[in-house]
Structures are given as structure tokens and as C-alpha cells.
Tab-separated table of C-alpha atoms in Angstrom:
chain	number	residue	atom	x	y	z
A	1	UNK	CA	-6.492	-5.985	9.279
A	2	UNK	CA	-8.280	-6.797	6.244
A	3	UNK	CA	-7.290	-5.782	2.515
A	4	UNK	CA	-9.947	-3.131	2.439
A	5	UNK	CA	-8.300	-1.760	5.605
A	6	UNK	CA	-4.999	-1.822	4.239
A	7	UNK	CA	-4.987	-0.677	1.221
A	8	UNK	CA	-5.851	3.152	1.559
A	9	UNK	CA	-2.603	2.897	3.831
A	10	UNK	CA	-0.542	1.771	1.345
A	11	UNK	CA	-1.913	4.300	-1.069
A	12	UNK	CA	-3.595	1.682	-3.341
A	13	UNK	CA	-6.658	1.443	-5.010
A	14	UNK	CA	-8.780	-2.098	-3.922
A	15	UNK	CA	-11.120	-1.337	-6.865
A	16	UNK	CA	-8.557	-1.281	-9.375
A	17	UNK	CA	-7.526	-4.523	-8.335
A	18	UNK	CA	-10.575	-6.204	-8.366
A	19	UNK	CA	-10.411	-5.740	-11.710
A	20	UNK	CA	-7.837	-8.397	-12.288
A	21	UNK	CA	-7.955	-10.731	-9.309
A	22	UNK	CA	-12.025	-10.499	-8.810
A	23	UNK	CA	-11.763	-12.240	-4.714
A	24	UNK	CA	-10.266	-10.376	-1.800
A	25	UNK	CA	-9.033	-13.680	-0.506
A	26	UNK	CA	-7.332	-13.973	-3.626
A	27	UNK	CA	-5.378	-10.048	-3.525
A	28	UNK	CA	-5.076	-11.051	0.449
A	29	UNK	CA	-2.920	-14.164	-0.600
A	30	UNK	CA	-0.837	-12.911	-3.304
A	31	UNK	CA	-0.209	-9.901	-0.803
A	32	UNK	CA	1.296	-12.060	1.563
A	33	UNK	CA	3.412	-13.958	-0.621
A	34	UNK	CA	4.962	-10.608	-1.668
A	35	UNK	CA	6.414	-10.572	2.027
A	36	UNK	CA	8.920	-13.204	0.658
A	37	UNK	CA	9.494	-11.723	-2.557
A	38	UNK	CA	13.596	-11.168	-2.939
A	39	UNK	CA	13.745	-8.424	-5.658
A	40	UNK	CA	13.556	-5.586	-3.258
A	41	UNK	CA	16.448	-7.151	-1.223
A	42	UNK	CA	18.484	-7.428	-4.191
A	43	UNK	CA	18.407	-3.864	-5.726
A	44	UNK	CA	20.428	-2.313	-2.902
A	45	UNK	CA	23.710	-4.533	-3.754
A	46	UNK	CA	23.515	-3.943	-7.335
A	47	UNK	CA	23.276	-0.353	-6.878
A	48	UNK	CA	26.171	-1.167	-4.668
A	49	UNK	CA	28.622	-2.840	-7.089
A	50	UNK	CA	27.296	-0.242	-9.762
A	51	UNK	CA	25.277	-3.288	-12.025
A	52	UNK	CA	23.127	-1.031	-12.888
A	53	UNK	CA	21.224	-3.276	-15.461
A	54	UNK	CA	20.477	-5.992	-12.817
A	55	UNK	CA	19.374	-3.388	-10.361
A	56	UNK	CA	17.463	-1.999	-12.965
A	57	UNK	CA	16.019	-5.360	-13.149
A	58	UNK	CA	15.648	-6.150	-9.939
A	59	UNK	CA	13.603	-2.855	-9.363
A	60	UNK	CA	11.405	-3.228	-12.348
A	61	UNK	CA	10.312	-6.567	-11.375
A	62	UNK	CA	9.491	-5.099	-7.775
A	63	UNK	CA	7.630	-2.037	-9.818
A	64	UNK	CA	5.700	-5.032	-11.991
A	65	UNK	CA	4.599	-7.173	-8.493
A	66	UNK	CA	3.898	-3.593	-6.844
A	67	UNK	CA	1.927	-2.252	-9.719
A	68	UNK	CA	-0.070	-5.521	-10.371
A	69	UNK	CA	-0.991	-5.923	-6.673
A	70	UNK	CA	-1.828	-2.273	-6.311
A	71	UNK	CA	0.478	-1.264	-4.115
A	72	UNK	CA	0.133	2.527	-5.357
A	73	UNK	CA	2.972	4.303	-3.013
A	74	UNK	CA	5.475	1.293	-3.708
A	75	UNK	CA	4.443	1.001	-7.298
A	76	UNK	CA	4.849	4.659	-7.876
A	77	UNK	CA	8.569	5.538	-6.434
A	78	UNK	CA	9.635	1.557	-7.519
A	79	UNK	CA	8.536	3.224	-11.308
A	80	UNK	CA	10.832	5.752	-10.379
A	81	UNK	CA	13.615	3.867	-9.630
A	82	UNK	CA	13.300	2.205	-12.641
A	83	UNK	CA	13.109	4.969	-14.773
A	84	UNK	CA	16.089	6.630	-13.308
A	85	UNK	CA	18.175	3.155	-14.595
A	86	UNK	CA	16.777	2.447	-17.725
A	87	UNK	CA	19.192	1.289	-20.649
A	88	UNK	CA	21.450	0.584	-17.883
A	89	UNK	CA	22.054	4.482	-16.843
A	90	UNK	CA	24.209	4.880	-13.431
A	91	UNK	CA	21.800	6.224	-10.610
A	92	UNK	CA	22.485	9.325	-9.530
A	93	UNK	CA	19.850	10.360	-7.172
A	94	UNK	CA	20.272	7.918	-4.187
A	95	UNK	CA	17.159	9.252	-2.822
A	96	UNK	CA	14.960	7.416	-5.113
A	97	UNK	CA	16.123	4.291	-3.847
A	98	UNK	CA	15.606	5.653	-0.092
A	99	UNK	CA	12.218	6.517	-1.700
A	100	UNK	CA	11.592	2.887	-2.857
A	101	UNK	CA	12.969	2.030	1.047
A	102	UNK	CA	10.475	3.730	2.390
A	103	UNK	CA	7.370	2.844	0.466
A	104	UNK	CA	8.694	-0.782	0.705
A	105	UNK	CA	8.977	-0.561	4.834
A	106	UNK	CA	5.085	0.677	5.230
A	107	UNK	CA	4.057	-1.689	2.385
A	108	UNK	CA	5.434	-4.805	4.239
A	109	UNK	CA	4.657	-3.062	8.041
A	110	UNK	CA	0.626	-3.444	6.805
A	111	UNK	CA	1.192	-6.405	4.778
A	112	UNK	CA	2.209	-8.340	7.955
A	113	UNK	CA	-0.968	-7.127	9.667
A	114	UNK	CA	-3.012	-8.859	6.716
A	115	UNK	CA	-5.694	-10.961	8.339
């Protein structure tokens, strides 16, 4: 699949990010390093042991990669997340995390399909 394929998927917007990274080869290869990018794996044991500043962190930065690369359905429930922690506040709605799951799965399911 190519990035103009994927994209509507993901609920992005390819235009937007041509803005700032003017080459689809370019988005195509920064979206496929974000496959290896370790925030998202890290926010779920934070919430865990109840560090909510470094899983506020951790979620941010994925918000900052999402939102940069256009990711629009990651970016959006990641800003969420992120939101719901700031200044360190305990999460209370689990389901914005599931939310941030979710979006994360079909982000990285089309991502992998990235010609």
C-alpha cells in the first residue's frame, strides 16, 4: 500500500503533511520507523505502577510523533490520553488508554502494509 492509500485509513490528512515533510518517500520512511517507536509500549506499565507523570510522558511523546506524522485517529485519542494526565493527575477513565490501544493497533496494522 502506498501512503496515499493509507492514510485516509488511519484517519490522517496526506496534505497536511506535505506541508512539513514535502516527499512521500520521506512521510513513507519516517512512518515506518514509527513501527519501532517504544513510547506506546511504555505507557501501559506506568499507568500500571500509577507513575502517572512518566505515562503522561510517555503518551505525549506518542501524541507529538502521531500528530507530526499525521496520524489523525492516533493523534487524536493519544491527545486525549494526555490530557486526562496532565500535571501528573491519576487516570481515571481506563478507556482512553483502550482508546489510544485501538487507534495504535490499526495505525501499525496499515503501517506494516507501507510499500
Amino acid at each position: 500500500m502506498t501512503v496515499d492509500e493509507i492514510y485516509p485509513k488511519i484517519g490522517g490528512n496526506l496534505d497536511e503533511v506535505l506541508k512539513r515533510i514535502p516527499s512521500k518517500g520521506i512521510i513513507a520512511k519516517f512512518a515506518k520507523k514509527f513501527i519501532d517507536d517504544p513510547s506506546f509500549a511504555q505507557i501501559k506499565p506506568f499507568i500500571d505502577q500509577k507513575n502517572w507523570n512518566e505515562a503522561f510522558r510517555m503518551a505525549h511523546t506518542l501524541k507529538g510523533v502521531a500528530l507530526n506524522l499525521g496520524f489523525g485517529k492516533l493523534g487524536a485519542s493519544a491527545s486525549e490520553l494526555t490530557e486526562a494526565m496532565r500535571n501528573g493527575v491519576a487516570l481515571t477513565d481506563i478507556g482512553l488508554y483502550n482508546k489510544v490501544v485501538e487507534d495504535y493497533n490499526l495505525t501499525i496494522s496499515y503501517l506494516k502494509q507501507l510499500d
